[in-house]
mmCIF file of C-alpha atoms in Angstrom:
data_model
loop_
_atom_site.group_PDB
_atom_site.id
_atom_site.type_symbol
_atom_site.label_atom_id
_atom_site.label_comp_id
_atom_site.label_asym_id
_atom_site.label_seq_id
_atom_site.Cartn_x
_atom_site.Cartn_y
_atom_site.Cartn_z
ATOM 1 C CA UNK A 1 57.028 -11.671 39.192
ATOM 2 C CA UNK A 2 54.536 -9.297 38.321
ATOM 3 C CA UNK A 3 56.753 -7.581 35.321
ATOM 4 C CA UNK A 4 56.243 -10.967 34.275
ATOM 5 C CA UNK A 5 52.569 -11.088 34.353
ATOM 6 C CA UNK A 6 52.630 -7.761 32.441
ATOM 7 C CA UNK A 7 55.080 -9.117 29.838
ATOM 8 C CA UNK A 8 52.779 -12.392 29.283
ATOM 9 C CA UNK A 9 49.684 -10.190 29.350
ATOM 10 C CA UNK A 10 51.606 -8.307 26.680
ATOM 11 C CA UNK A 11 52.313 -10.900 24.801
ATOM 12 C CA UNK A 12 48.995 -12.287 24.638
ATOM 13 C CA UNK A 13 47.500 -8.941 22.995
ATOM 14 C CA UNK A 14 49.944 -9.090 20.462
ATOM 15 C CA UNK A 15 48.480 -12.455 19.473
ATOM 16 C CA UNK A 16 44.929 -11.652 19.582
ATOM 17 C CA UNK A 17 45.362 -8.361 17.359
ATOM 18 C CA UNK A 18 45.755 -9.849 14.360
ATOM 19 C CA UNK A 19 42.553 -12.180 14.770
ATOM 20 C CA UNK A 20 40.931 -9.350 15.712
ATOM 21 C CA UNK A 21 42.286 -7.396 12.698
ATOM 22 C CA UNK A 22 41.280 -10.352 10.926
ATOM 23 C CA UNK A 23 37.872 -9.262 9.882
ATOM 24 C CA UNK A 24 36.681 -5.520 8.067
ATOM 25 C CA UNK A 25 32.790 -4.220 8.581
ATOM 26 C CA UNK A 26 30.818 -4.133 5.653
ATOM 27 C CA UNK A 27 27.864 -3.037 4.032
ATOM 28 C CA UNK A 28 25.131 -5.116 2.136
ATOM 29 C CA UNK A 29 24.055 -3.154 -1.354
ATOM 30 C CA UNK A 30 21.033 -5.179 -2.485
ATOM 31 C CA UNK A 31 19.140 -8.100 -0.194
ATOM 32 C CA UNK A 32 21.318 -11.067 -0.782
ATOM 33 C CA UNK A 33 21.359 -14.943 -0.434
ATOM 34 C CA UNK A 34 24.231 -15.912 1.943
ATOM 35 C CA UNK A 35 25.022 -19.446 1.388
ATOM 36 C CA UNK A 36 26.994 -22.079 2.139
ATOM 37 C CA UNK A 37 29.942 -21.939 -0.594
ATOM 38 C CA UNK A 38 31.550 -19.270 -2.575
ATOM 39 C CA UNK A 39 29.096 -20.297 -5.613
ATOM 40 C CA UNK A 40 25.137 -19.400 -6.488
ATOM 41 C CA UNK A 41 24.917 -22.858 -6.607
ATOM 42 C CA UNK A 42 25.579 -23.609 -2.752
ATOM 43 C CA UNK A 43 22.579 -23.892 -0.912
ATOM 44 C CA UNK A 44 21.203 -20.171 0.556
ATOM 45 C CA UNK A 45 21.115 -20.286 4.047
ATOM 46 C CA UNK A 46 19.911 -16.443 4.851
ATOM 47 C CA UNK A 47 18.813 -13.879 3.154
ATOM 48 C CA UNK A 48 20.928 -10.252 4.011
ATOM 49 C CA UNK A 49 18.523 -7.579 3.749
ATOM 50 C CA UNK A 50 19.795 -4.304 1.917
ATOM 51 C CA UNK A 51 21.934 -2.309 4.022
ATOM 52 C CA UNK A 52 22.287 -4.091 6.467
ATOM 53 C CA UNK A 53 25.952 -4.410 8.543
ATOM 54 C CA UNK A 54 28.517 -7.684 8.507
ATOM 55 C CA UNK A 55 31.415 -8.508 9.194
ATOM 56 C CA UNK A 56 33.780 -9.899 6.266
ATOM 57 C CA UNK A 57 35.851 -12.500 7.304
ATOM 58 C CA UNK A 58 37.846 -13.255 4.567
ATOM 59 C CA UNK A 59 37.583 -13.577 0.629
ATOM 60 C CA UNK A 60 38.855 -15.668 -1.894
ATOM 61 C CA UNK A 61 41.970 -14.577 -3.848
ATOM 62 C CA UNK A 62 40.949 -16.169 -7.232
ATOM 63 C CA UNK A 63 37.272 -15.375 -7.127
ATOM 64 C CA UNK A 64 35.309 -12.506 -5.077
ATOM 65 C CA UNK A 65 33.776 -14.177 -3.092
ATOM 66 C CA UNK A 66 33.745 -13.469 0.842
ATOM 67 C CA UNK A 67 32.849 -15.668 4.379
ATOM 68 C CA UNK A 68 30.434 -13.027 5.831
ATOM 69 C CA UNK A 69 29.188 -12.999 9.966
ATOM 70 C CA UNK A 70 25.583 -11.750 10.026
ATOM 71 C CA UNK A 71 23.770 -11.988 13.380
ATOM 72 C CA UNK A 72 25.896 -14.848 14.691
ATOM 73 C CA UNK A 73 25.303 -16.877 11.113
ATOM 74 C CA UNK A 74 28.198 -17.442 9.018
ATOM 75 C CA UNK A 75 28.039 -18.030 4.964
ATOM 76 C CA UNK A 76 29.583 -15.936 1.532
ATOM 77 C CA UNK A 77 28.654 -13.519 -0.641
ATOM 78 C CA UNK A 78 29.935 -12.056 -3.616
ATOM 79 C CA UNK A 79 31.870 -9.445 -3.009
ATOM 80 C CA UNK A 80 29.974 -7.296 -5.997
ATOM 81 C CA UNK A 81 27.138 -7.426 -3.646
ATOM 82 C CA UNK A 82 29.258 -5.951 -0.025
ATOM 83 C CA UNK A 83 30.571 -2.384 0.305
ATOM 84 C CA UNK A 84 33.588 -1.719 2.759
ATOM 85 C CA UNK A 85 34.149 1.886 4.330
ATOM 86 C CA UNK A 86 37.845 3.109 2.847
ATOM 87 C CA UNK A 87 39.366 6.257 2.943
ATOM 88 C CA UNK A 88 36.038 7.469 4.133
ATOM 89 C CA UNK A 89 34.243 6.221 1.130
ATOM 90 C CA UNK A 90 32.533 3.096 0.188
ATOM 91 C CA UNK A 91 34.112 0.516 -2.291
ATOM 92 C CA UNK A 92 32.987 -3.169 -3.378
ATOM 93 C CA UNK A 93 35.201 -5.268 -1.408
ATOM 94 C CA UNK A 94 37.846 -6.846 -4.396
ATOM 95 C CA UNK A 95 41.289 -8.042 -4.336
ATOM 96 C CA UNK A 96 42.925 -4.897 -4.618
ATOM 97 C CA UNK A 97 41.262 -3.668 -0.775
ATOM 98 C CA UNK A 98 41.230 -7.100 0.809
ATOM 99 C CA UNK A 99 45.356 -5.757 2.173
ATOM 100 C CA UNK A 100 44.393 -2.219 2.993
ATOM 101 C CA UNK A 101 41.129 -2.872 4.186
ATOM 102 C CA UNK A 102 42.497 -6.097 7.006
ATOM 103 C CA UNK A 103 40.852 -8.610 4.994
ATOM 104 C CA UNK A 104 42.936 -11.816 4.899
ATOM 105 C CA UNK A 105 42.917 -14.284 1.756
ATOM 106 C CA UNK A 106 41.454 -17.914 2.883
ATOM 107 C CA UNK A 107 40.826 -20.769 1.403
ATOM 108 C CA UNK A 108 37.370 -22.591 1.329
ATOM 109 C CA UNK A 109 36.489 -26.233 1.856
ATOM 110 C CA UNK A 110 33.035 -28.241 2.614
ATOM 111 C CA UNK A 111 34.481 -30.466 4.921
ATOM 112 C CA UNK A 112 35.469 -28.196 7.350
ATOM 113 C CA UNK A 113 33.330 -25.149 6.830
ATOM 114 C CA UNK A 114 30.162 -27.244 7.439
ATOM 115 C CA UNK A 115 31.417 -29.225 10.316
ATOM 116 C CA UNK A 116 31.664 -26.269 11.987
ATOM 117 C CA UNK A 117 28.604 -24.241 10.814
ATOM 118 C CA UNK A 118 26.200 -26.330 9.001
ATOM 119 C CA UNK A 119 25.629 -29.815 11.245
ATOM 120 C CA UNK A 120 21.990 -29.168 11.807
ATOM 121 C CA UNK A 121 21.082 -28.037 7.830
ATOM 122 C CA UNK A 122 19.485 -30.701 5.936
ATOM 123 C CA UNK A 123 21.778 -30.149 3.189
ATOM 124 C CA UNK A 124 24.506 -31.302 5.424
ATOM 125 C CA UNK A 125 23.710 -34.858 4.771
ATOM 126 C CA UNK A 126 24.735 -34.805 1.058
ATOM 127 C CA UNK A 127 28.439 -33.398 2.301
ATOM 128 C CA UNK A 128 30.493 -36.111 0.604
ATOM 129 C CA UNK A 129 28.462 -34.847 -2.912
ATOM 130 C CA UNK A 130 28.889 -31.206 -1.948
ATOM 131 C CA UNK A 131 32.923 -31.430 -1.135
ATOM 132 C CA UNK A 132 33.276 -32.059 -4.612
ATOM 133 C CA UNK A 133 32.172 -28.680 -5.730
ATOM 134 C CA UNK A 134 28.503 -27.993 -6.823
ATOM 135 C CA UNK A 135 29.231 -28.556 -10.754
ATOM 136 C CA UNK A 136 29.813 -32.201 -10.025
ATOM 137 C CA UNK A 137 26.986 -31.987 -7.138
ATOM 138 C CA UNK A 138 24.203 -30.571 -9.795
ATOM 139 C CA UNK A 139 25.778 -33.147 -12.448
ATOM 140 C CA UNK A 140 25.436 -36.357 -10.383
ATOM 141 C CA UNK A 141 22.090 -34.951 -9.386
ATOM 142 C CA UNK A 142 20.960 -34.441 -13.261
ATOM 143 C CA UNK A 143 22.100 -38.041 -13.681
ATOM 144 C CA UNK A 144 20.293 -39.143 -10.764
ATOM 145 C CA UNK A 145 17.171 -37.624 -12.367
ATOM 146 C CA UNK A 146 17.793 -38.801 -15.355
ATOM 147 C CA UNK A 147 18.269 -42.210 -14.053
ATOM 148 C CA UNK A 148 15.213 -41.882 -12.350
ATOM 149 C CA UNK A 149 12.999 -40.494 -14.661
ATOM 150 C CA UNK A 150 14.344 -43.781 -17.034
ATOM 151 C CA UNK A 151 13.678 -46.134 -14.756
ATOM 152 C CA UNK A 152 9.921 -44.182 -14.175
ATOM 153 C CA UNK A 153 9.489 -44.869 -18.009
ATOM 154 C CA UNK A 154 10.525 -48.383 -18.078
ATOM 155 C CA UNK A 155 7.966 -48.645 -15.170
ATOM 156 C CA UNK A 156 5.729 -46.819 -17.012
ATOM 157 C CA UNK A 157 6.015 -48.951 -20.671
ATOM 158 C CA UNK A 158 6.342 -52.224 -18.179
ATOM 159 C CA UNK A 159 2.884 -51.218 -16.865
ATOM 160 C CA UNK A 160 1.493 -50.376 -20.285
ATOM 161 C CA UNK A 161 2.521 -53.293 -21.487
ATOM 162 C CA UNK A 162 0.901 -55.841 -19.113
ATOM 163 C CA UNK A 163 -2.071 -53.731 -19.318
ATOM 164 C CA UNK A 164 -2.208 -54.751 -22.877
ATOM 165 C CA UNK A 165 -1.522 -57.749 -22.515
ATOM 166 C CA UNK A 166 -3.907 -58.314 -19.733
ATOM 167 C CA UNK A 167 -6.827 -56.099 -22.498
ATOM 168 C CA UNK A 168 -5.814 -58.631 -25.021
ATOM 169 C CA UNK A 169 -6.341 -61.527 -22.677
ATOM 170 C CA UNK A 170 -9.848 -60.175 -21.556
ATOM 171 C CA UNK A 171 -10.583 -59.466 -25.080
ATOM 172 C CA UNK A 172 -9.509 -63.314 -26.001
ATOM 173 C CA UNK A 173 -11.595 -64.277 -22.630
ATOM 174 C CA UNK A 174 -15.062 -61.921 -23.565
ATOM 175 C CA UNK A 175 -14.466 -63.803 -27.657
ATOM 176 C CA UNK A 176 -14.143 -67.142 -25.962
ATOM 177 C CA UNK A 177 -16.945 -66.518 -23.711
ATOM 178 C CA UNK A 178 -19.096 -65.189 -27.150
ATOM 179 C CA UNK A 179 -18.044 -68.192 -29.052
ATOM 180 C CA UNK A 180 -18.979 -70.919 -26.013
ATOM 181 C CA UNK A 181 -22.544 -68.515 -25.518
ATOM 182 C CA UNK A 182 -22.964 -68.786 -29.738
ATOM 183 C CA UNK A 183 -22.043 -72.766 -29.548
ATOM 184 C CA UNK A 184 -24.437 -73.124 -26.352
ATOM 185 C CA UNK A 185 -27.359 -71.080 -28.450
ATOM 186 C CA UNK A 186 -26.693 -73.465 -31.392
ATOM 187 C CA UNK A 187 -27.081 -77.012 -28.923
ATOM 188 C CA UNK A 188 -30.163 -75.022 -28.296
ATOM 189 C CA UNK A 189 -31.459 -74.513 -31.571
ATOM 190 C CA UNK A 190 -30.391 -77.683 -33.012
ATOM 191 C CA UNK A 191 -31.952 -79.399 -29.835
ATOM 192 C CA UNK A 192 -35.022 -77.902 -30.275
ATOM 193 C CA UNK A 193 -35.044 -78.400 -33.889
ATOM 194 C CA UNK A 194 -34.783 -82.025 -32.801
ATOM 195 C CA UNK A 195 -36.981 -82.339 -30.357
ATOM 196 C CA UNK A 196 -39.774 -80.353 -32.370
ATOM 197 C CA UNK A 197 -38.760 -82.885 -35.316
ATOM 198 C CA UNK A 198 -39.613 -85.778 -32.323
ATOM 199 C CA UNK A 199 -42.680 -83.888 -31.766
ATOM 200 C CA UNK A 200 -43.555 -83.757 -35.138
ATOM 201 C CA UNK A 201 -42.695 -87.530 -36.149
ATOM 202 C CA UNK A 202 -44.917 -88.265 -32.394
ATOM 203 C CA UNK A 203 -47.657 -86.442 -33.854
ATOM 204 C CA UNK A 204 -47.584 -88.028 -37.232
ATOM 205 C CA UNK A 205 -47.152 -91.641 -36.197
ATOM 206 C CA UNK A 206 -50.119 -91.135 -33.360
ATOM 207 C CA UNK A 207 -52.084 -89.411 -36.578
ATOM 208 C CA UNK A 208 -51.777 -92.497 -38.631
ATOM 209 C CA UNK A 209 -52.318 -94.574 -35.517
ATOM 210 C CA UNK A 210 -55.418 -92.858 -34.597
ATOM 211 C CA UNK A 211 -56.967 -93.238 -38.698
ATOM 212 C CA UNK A 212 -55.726 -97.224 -38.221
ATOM 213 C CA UNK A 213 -57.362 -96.792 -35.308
ATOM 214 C CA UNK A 214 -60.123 -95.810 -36.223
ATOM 215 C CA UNK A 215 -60.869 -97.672 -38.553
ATOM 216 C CA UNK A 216 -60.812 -100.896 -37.198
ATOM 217 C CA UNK A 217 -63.398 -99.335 -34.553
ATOM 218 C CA UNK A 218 -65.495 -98.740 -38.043
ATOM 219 C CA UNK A 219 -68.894 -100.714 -38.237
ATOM 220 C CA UNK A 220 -68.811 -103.010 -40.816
ATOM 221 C CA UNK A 221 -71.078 -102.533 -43.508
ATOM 222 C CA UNK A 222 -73.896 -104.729 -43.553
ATOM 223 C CA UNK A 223 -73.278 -105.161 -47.191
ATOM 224 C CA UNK A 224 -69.647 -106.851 -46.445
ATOM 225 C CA UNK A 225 -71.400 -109.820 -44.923
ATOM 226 C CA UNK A 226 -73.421 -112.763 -47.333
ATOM 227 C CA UNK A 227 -76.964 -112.887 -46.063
ATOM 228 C CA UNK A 228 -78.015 -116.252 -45.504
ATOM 229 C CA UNK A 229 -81.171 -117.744 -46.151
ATOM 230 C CA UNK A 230 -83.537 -117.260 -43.943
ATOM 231 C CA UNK A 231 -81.432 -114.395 -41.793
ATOM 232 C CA UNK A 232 -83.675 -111.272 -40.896
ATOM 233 C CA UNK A 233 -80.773 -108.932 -41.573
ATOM 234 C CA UNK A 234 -80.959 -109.440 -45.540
ATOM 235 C CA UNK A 235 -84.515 -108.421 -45.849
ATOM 236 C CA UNK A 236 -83.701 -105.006 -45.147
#
């Protein structure tokens, strides 16, 4: 029984060393974006100072790119950026060390790599855009834009154009309101022309009424009557 515990205890190292061969300590040359694809495009998701120690998980086999551990984060970097230690020198991790150095050849996809790492990014919430690589990400995005910035000018020239239309019908409002003010001042005028002209006729007919007036309040001429014989008034 217990050459059987050793055997299964055996066993199980035998399947652990290669996951734990499964990764090669590197070096960072320059500080670096690690981000969430093997692209520039990906979103960065830490910054790897200079010099500073990871642990390469794997690359790509058709582009250098490698899924980097640094301080408990996971992400890729190009591999012209990350230095392995071989034959007691330092190389930039490429496809010709990945073998020699324990670096195993994996694959990379959105889907999975974010569901496990990247639930709580914001990014994560445009995942179905993202899994179709970042060309088509950036492209539906520029159309998006550009759909956006059309519909901002059709807003804009919608706008302009009531606000012309709402100018032109103040400016047909303020030329009504100067042609009713104009055709109010000319009532006026031609009601005070006619009112002075009834003034005027008033004063003219009371002028003649006044002279007939008086003269009939005139004292007649003694000389308009015939004196009569023996009236006083003809002696003088």
């Amino acid at each position: 029984m217990k050459n059987l515990f050793v055997k299964i205890a055996a066993a199980g190292l035998l399947m652990l060393a290669p996951a734990i061969a499964e990764a090669a300590e590197g070096y960072s040359t320059a500080n670096v974006n690690m981000r969430a694809g093997p692209s520039t495009r990906y979103p960065a998701v830490a910054v790897i100072p200079a010099g500073s120690s990871i642990e390469i998980r794997g690359c790509l086999s058709d582009v250098n790119w490698c899924d980097v551990e640094f301080y408990g984060g996971r992400g890729w970097v190009s591999g012209q950026y990350v230095q392995a230690l071989y034959q007691q020198r330092r190389v930039y991790v490429g496809p010709q060390y990945y073998r020699p150095l324990g670096i195993p050849m994996i694959r990379f996809s959105v889907d999975n790599y974010w569901d496990r790492y990247y639930r709580n990014r914001d990014f994560y919430r445009e995942r179905d855009r993202w899994s179709r690589g970042p060309d088509y990400y950036y492209r539906d995005r520029d159309n998006r834009d550009r759909d956006r910035d059309r519909d901002n000018r059709d807003r804009d020239r919608n706008w302009r154009e009531r606000d012309r239309d709402r100018d032109g019908r103040d400016r047909d409002r303020d030329r009504d309101g100067r042609d009713r003010d104009r055709d109010w001042r000319d009532d006026n005028q031609r009601g005070d022309r006619q009112r002075g002209d009834r003034q005027r006729g008033d004063l003219q007919r009371g002028d003649r009424q006044g002279d007939d007036r008086r003269g009939d309040d005139r004292r007649p001429d003694r000389r308009d009557f015939d004196c009569r014989p023996g009236d006083p008034s003809c002696d003088e």
